[in-house]
mmCIF file with all atom_site columns, C-alpha atoms in Angstrom:
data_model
loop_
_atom_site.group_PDB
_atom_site.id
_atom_site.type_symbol
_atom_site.label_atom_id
_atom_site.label_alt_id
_atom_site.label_comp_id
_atom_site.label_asym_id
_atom_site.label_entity_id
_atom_site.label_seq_id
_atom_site.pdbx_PDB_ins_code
_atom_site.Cartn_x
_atom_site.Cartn_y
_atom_site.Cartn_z
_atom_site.occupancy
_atom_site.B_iso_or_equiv
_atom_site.pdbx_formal_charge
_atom_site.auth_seq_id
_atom_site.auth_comp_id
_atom_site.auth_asym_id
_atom_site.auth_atom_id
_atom_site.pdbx_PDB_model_num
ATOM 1   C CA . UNK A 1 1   ? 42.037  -12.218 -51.769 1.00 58.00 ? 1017 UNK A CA 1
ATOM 2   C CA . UNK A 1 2   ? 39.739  -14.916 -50.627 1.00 58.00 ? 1018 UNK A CA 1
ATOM 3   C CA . UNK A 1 3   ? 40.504  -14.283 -46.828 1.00 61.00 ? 1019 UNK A CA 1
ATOM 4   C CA . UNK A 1 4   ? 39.458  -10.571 -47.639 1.00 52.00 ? 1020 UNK A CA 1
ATOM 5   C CA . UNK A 1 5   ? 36.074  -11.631 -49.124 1.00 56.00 ? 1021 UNK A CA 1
ATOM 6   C CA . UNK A 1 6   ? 35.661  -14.084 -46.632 1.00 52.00 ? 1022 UNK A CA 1
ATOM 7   C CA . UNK A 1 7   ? 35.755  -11.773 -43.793 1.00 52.00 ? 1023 UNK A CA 1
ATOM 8   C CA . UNK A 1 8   ? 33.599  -9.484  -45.760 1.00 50.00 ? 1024 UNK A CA 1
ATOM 9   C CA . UNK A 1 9   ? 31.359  -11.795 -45.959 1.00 48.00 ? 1025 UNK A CA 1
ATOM 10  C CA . UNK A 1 10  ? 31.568  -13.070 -42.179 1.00 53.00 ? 1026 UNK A CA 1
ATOM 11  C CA . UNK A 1 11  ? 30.925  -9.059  -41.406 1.00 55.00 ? 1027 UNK A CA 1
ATOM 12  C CA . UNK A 1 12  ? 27.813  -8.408  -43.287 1.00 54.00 ? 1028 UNK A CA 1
ATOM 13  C CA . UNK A 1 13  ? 26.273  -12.163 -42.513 1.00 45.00 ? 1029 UNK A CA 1
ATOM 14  C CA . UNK A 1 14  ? 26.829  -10.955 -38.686 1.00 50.00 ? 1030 UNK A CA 1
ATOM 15  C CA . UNK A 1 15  ? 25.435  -7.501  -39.433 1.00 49.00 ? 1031 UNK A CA 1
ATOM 16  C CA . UNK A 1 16  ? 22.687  -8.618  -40.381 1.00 45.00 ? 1032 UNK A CA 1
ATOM 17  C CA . UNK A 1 17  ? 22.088  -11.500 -38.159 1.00 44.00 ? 1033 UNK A CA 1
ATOM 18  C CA . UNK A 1 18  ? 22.441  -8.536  -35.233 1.00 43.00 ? 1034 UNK A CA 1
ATOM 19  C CA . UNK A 1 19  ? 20.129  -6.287  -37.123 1.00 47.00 ? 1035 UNK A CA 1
ATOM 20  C CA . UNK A 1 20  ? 17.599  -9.040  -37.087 1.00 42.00 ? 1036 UNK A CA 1
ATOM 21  C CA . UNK A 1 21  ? 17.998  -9.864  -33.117 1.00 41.00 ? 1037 UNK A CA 1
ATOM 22  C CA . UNK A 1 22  ? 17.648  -6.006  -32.248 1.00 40.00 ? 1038 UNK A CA 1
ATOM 23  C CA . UNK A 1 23  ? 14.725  -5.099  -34.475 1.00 43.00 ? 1039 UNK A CA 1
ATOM 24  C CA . UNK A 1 24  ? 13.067  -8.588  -32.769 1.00 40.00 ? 1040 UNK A CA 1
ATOM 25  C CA . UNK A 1 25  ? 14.030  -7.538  -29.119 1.00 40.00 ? 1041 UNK A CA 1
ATOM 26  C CA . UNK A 1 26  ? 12.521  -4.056  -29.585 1.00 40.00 ? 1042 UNK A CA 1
ATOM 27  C CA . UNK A 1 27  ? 9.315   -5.794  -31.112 1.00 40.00 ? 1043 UNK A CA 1
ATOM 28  C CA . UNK A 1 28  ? 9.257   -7.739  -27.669 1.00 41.00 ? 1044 UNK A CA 1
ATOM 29  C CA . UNK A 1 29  ? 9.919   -4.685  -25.299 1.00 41.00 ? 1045 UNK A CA 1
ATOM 30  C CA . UNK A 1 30  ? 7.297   -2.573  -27.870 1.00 42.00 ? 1046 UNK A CA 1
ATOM 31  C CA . UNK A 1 31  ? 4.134   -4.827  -27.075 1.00 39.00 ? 1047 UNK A CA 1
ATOM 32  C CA . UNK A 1 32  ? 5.165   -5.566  -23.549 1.00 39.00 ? 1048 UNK A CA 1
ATOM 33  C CA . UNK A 1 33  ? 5.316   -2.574  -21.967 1.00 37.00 ? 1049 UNK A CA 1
ATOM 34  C CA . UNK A 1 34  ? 1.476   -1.411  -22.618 1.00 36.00 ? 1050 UNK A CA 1
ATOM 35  C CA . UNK A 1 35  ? 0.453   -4.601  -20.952 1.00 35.00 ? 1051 UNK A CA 1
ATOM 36  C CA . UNK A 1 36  ? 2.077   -3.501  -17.948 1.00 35.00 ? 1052 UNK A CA 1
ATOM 37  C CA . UNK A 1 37  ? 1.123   0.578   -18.474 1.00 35.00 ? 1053 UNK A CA 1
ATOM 38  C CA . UNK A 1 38  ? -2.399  -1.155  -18.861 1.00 37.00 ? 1054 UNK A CA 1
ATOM 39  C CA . UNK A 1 39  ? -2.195  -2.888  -15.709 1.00 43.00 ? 1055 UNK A CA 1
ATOM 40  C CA . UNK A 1 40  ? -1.076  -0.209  -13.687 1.00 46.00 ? 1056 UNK A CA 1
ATOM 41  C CA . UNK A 1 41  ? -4.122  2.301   -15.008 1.00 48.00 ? 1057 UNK A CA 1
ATOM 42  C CA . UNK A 1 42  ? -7.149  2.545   -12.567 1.00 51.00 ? 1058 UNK A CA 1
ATOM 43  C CA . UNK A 1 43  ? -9.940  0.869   -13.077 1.00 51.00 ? 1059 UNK A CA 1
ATOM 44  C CA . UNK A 1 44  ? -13.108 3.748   -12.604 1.00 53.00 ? 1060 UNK A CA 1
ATOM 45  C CA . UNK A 1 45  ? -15.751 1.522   -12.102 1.00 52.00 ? 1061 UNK A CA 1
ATOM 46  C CA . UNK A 1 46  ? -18.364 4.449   -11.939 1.00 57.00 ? 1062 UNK A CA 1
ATOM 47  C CA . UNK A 1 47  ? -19.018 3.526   -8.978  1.00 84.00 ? 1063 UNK A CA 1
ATOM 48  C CA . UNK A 1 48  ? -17.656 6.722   -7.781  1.00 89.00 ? 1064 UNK A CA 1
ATOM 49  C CA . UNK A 1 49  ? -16.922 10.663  -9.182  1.00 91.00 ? 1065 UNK A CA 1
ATOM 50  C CA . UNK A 1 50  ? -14.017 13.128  -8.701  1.00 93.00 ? 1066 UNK A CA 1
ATOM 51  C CA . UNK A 1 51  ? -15.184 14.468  -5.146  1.00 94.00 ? 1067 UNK A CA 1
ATOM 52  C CA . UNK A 1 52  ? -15.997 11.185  -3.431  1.00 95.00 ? 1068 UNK A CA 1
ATOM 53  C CA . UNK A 1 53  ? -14.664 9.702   -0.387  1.00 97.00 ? 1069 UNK A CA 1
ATOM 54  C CA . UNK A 1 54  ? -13.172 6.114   -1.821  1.00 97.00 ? 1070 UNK A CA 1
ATOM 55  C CA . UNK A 1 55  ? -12.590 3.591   0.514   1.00 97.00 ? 1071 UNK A CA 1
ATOM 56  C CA . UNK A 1 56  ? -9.028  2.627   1.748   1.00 96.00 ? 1072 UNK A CA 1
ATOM 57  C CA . UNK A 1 57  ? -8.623  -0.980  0.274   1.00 96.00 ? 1073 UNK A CA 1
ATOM 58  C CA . UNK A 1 58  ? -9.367  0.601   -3.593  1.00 96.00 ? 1074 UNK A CA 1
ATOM 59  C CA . UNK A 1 59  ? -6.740  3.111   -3.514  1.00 97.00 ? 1075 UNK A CA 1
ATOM 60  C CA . UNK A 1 60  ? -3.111  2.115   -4.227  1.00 97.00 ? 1076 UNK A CA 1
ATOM 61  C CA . UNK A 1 61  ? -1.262  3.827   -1.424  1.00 96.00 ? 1077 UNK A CA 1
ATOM 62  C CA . UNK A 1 62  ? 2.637   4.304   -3.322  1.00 96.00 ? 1078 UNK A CA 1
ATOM 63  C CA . UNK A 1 63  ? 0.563   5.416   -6.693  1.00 96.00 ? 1079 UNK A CA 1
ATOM 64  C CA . UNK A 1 64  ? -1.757  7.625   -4.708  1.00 97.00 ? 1080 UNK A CA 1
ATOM 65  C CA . UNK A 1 65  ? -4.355  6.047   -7.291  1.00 96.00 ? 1081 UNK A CA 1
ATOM 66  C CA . UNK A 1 66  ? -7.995  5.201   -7.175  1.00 96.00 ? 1082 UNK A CA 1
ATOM 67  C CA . UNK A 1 67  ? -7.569  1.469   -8.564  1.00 94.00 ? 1083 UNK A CA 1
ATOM 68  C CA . UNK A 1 68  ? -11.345 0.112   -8.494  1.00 92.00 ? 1084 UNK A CA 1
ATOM 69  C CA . UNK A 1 69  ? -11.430 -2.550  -6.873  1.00 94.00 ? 1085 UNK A CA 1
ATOM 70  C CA . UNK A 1 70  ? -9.525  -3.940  -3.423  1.00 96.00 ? 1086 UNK A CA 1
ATOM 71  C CA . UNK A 1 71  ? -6.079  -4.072  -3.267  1.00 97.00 ? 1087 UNK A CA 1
ATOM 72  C CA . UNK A 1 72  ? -3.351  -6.289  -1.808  1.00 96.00 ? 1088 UNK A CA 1
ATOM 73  C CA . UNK A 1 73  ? -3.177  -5.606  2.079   1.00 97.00 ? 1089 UNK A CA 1
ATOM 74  C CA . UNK A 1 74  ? -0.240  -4.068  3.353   1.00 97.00 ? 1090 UNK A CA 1
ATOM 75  C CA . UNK A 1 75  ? 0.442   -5.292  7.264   1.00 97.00 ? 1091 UNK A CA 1
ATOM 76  C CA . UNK A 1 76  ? 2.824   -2.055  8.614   1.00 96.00 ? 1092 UNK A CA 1
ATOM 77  C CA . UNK A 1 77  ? 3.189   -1.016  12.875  1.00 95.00 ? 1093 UNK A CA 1
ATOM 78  C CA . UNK A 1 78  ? -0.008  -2.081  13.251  1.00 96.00 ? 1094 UNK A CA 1
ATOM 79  C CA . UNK A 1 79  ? -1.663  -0.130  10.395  1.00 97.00 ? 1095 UNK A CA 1
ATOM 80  C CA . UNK A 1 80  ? -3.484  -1.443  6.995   1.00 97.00 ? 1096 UNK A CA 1
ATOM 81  C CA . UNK A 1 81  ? -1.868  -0.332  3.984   1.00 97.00 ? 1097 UNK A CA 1
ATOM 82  C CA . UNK A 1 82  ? -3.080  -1.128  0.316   1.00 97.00 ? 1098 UNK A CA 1
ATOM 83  C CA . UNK A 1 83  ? -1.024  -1.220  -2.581  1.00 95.00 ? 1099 UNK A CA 1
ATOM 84  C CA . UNK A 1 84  ? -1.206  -2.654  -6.151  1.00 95.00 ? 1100 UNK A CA 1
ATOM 85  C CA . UNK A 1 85  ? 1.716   -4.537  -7.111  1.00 95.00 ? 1101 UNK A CA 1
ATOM 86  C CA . UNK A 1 86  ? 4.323   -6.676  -5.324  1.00 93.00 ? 1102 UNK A CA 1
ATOM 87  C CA . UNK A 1 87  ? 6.896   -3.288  -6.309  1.00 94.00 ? 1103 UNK A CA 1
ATOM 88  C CA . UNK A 1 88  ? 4.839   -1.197  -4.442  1.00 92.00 ? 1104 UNK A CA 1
ATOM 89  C CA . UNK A 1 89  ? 4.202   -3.797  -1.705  1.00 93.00 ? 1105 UNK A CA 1
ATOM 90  C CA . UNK A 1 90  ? 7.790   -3.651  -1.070  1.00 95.00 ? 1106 UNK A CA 1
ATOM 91  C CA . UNK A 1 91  ? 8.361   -0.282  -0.778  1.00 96.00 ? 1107 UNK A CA 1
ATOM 92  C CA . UNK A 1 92  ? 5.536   0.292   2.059   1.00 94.00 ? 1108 UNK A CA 1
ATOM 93  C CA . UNK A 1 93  ? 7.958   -1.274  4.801   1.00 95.00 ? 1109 UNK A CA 1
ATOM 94  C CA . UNK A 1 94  ? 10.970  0.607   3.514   1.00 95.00 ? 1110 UNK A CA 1
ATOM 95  C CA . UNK A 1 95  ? 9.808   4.207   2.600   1.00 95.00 ? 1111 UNK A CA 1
ATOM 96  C CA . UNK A 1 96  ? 8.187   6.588   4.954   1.00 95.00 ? 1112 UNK A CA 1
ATOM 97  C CA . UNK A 1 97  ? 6.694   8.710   2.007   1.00 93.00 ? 1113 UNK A CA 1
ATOM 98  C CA . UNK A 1 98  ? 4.769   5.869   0.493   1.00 96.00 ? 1114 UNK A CA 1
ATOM 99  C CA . UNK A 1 99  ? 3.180   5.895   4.356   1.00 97.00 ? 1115 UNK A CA 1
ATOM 100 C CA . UNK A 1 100 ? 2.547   9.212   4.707   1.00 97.00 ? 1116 UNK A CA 1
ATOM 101 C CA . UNK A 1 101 ? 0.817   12.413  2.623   1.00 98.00 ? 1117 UNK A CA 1
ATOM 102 C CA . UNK A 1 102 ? -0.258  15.462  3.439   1.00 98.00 ? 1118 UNK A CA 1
ATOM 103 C CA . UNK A 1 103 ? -3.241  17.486  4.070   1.00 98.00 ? 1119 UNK A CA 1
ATOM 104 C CA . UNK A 1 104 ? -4.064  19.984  1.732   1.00 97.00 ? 1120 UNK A CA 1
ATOM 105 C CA . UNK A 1 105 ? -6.478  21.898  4.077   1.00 97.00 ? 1121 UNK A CA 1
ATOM 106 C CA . UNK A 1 106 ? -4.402  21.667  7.037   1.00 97.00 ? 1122 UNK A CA 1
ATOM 107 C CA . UNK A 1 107 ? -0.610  20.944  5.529   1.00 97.00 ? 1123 UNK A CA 1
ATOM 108 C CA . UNK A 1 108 ? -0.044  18.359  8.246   1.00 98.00 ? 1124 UNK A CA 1
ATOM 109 C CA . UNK A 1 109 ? 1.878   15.543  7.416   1.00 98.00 ? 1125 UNK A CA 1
ATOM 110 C CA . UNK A 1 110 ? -0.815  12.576  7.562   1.00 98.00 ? 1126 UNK A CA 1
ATOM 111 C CA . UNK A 1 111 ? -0.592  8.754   8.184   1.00 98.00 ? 1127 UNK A CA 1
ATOM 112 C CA . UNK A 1 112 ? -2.650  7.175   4.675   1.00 98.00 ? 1128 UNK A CA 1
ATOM 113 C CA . UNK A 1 113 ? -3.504  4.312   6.695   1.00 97.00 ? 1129 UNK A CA 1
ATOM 114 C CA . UNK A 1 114 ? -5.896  6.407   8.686   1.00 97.00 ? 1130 UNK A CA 1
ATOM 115 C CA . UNK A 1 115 ? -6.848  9.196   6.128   1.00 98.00 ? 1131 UNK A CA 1
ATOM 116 C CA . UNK A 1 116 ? -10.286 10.484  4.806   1.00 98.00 ? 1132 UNK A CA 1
ATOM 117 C CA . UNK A 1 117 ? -9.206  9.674   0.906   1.00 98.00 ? 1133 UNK A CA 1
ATOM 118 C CA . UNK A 1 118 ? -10.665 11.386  -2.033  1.00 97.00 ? 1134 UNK A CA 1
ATOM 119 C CA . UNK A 1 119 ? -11.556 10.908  -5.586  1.00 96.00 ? 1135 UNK A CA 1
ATOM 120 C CA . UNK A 1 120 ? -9.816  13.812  -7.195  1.00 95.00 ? 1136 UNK A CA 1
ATOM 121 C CA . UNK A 1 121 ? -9.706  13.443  -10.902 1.00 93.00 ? 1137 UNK A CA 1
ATOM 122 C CA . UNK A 1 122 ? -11.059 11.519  -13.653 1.00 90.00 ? 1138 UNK A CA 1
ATOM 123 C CA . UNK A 1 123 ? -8.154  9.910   -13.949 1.00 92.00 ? 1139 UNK A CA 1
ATOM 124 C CA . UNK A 1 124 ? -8.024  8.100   -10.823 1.00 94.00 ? 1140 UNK A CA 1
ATOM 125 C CA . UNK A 1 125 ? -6.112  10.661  -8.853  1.00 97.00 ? 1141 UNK A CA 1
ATOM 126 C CA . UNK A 1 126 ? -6.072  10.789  -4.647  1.00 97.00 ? 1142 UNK A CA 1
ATOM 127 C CA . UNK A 1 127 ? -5.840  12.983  -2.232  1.00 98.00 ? 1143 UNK A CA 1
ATOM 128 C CA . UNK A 1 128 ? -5.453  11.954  1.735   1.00 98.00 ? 1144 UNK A CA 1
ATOM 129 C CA . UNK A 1 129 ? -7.316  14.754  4.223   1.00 98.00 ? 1145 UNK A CA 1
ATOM 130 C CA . UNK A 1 130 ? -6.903  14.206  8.301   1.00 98.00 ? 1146 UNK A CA 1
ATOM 131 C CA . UNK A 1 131 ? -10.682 13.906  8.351   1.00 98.00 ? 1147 UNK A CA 1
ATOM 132 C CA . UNK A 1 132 ? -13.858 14.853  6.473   1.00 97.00 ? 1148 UNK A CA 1
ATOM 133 C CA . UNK A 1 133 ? -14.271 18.245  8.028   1.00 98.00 ? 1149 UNK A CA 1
ATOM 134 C CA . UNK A 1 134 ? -10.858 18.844  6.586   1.00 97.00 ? 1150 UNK A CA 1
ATOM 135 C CA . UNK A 1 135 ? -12.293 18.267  3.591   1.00 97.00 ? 1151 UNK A CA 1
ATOM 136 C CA . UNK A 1 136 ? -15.340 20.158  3.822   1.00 96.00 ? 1152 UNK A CA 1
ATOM 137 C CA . UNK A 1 137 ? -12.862 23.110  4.820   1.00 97.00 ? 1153 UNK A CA 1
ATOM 138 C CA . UNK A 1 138 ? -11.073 22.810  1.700   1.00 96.00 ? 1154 UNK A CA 1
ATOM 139 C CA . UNK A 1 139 ? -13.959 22.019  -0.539  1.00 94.00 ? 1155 UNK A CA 1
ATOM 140 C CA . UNK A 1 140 ? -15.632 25.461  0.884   1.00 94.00 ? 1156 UNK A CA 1
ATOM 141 C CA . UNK A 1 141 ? -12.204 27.460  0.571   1.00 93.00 ? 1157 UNK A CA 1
ATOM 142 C CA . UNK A 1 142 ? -11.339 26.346  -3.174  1.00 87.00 ? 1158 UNK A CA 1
ATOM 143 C CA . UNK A 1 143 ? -15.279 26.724  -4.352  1.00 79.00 ? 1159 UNK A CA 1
#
Protein backbone atom coordinates (compact mmCIF):
# COMPACT_ATOMS: atom_id res chain seq x y z
CA UNK A 1 0.00 0.00 0.00
CA UNK A 2 2.71 2.45 0.74
CA UNK A 3 4.67 1.64 -2.56
CA UNK A 4 1.24 2.47 -4.33
CA UNK A 5 0.97 5.91 -2.64
CA UNK A 6 4.43 6.46 -3.03
CA UNK A 7 4.46 6.23 -6.68
CA UNK A 8 1.35 8.25 -6.70
CA UNK A 9 2.91 10.62 -5.17
CA UNK A 10 6.30 10.48 -7.27
CA UNK A 11 3.67 10.88 -10.43
CA UNK A 12 1.84 13.96 -9.51
CA UNK A 13 5.16 15.71 -7.79
CA UNK A 14 6.69 15.08 -11.49
CA UNK A 15 3.49 16.27 -13.16
CA UNK A 16 3.63 19.08 -11.82
CA UNK A 17 7.24 19.84 -11.73
CA UNK A 18 6.83 19.31 -15.86
CA UNK A 19 3.79 21.49 -15.91
CA UNK A 20 5.83 24.18 -14.29
CA UNK A 21 9.01 23.82 -16.82
CA UNK A 22 6.57 23.94 -19.95
CA UNK A 23 4.33 26.81 -18.92
CA UNK A 24 8.03 28.67 -18.09
CA UNK A 25 9.58 27.63 -21.54
CA UNK A 26 6.54 28.94 -23.44
CA UNK A 27 6.77 32.25 -21.29
CA UNK A 28 10.46 32.41 -22.71
CA UNK A 29 9.64 31.56 -26.45
CA UNK A 30 6.26 34.07 -25.91
CA UNK A 31 8.37 37.35 -25.22
CA UNK A 32 11.22 36.36 -27.43
CA UNK A 33 9.93 36.03 -30.54
CA UNK A 34 8.45 39.80 -30.93
CA UNK A 35 11.93 41.00 -30.23
CA UNK A 36 13.06 39.31 -33.18
CA UNK A 37 9.54 40.02 -35.40
CA UNK A 38 10.48 43.64 -34.14
CA UNK A 39 13.82 43.53 -35.47
CA UNK A 40 13.09 42.25 -38.68
CA UNK A 41 10.19 45.15 -39.37
CA UNK A 42 11.42 48.15 -41.53
CA UNK A 43 12.27 51.04 -40.18
CA UNK A 44 10.21 54.04 -42.49
CA UNK A 45 12.13 56.80 -41.57
CA UNK A 46 9.87 59.24 -43.65
CA UNK A 47 12.43 59.94 -45.38
CA UNK A 48 10.79 58.39 -48.28
CA UNK A 49 6.89 57.43 -49.67
CA UNK A 50 5.42 54.39 -51.49
CA UNK A 51 6.60 55.47 -55.13
CA UNK A 52 10.19 56.47 -54.40
CA UNK A 53 13.32 55.21 -55.76
CA UNK A 54 15.24 53.94 -52.32
CA UNK A 55 18.69 53.49 -52.50
CA UNK A 56 20.37 49.99 -52.71
CA UNK A 57 22.23 49.80 -49.26
CA UNK A 58 18.53 50.46 -47.31
CA UNK A 59 16.75 47.69 -48.86
CA UNK A 60 17.22 44.13 -47.54
CA UNK A 61 17.76 42.18 -50.72
CA UNK A 62 16.36 38.26 -49.41
CA UNK A 63 13.27 40.28 -47.59
CA UNK A 64 12.73 42.46 -50.61
CA UNK A 65 12.19 45.15 -47.72
CA UNK A 66 12.76 48.83 -47.41
CA UNK A 67 14.77 48.63 -43.95
CA UNK A 68 15.70 52.47 -43.29
CA UNK A 69 18.78 52.71 -42.86
CA UNK A 70 22.13 50.88 -44.57
CA UNK A 71 22.48 47.44 -44.47
CA UNK A 72 25.23 44.84 -44.09
CA UNK A 73 27.18 44.62 -47.51
CA UNK A 74 26.93 41.60 -49.36
CA UNK A 75 30.39 40.98 -51.58
CA UNK A 76 28.85 38.41 -54.58
CA UNK A 77 30.78 37.98 -58.52
CA UNK A 78 31.70 41.23 -58.25
CA UNK A 79 28.31 42.77 -57.35
CA UNK A 80 27.08 44.68 -53.96
CA UNK A 81 24.38 43.01 -52.28
CA UNK A 82 22.61 44.27 -48.99
CA UNK A 83 20.93 42.23 -46.61
CA UNK A 84 19.76 42.50 -42.96
CA UNK A 85 20.73 39.70 -40.91
CA UNK A 86 23.62 37.21 -40.83
CA UNK A 87 20.50 34.45 -42.12
CA UNK A 88 19.98 36.38 -44.97
CA UNK A 89 23.70 37.16 -45.46
CA UNK A 90 24.14 33.57 -45.90
CA UNK A 91 21.76 32.80 -48.24
CA UNK A 92 22.99 35.58 -50.90
CA UNK A 93 26.05 33.25 -51.93
CA UNK A 94 23.91 30.14 -52.02
CA UNK A 95 20.50 31.09 -53.64
CA UNK A 96 20.09 32.57 -57.03
CA UNK A 97 16.52 33.94 -56.16
CA UNK A 98 17.67 36.03 -53.26
CA UNK A 99 20.03 37.61 -56.32
CA UNK A 100 17.67 38.05 -58.72
CA UNK A 101 13.81 39.60 -59.21
CA UNK A 102 11.93 40.49 -61.81
CA UNK A 103 10.64 43.35 -63.70
CA UNK A 104 7.19 44.03 -63.51
CA UNK A 105 7.10 46.33 -66.63
CA UNK A 106 9.25 44.26 -68.69
CA UNK A 107 9.01 40.52 -66.92
CA UNK A 108 12.76 40.10 -67.36
CA UNK A 109 14.48 38.34 -64.85
CA UNK A 110 16.75 41.20 -63.19
CA UNK A 111 20.10 41.20 -61.24
CA UNK A 112 19.00 43.35 -57.61
CA UNK A 113 22.45 44.37 -57.38
CA UNK A 114 22.00 46.63 -60.34
CA UNK A 115 18.19 47.42 -60.17
CA UNK A 116 16.20 50.79 -60.10
CA UNK A 117 14.40 49.76 -56.53
CA UNK A 118 11.15 51.13 -55.41
CA UNK A 119 9.22 52.05 -52.39
CA UNK A 120 6.03 50.16 -52.93
CA UNK A 121 3.97 50.08 -49.83
CA UNK A 122 3.64 51.54 -46.53
CA UNK A 123 4.82 48.74 -45.17
CA UNK A 124 8.21 48.70 -46.43
CA UNK A 125 7.57 46.64 -49.50
CA UNK A 126 10.14 46.58 -52.83
CA UNK A 127 10.00 46.22 -56.08
CA UNK A 128 13.33 45.88 -58.47
CA UNK A 129 12.67 47.58 -62.24
CA UNK A 130 15.70 47.18 -65.03
CA UNK A 131 15.80 50.97 -65.02
CA UNK A 132 13.74 54.10 -64.30
CA UNK A 133 12.10 54.31 -67.66
CA UNK A 134 10.87 50.87 -66.80
CA UNK A 135 9.35 52.34 -64.18
CA UNK A 136 7.90 55.28 -65.67
CA UNK A 137 6.37 52.63 -68.22
CA UNK A 138 4.69 50.87 -65.55
CA UNK A 139 3.76 53.80 -63.43
CA UNK A 140 1.94 55.27 -66.78
CA UNK A 141 0.34 51.73 -67.67
CA UNK A 142 -1.14 50.94 -64.04
CA UNK A 143 -2.35 54.86 -63.52
Amino acid sequence: MTIVIRNTFIIIFSAVALSACTQEKSKKINTEQPTMTQQMKPELSGKFAKGDRVPNETVCMVNNAYMGKKQIEVPHDGKMYYDCCEMCVERIPKDKTAREATDPFSGKTIDKADAYIVLISDEGEVAYFENEENYKRFLAQHS
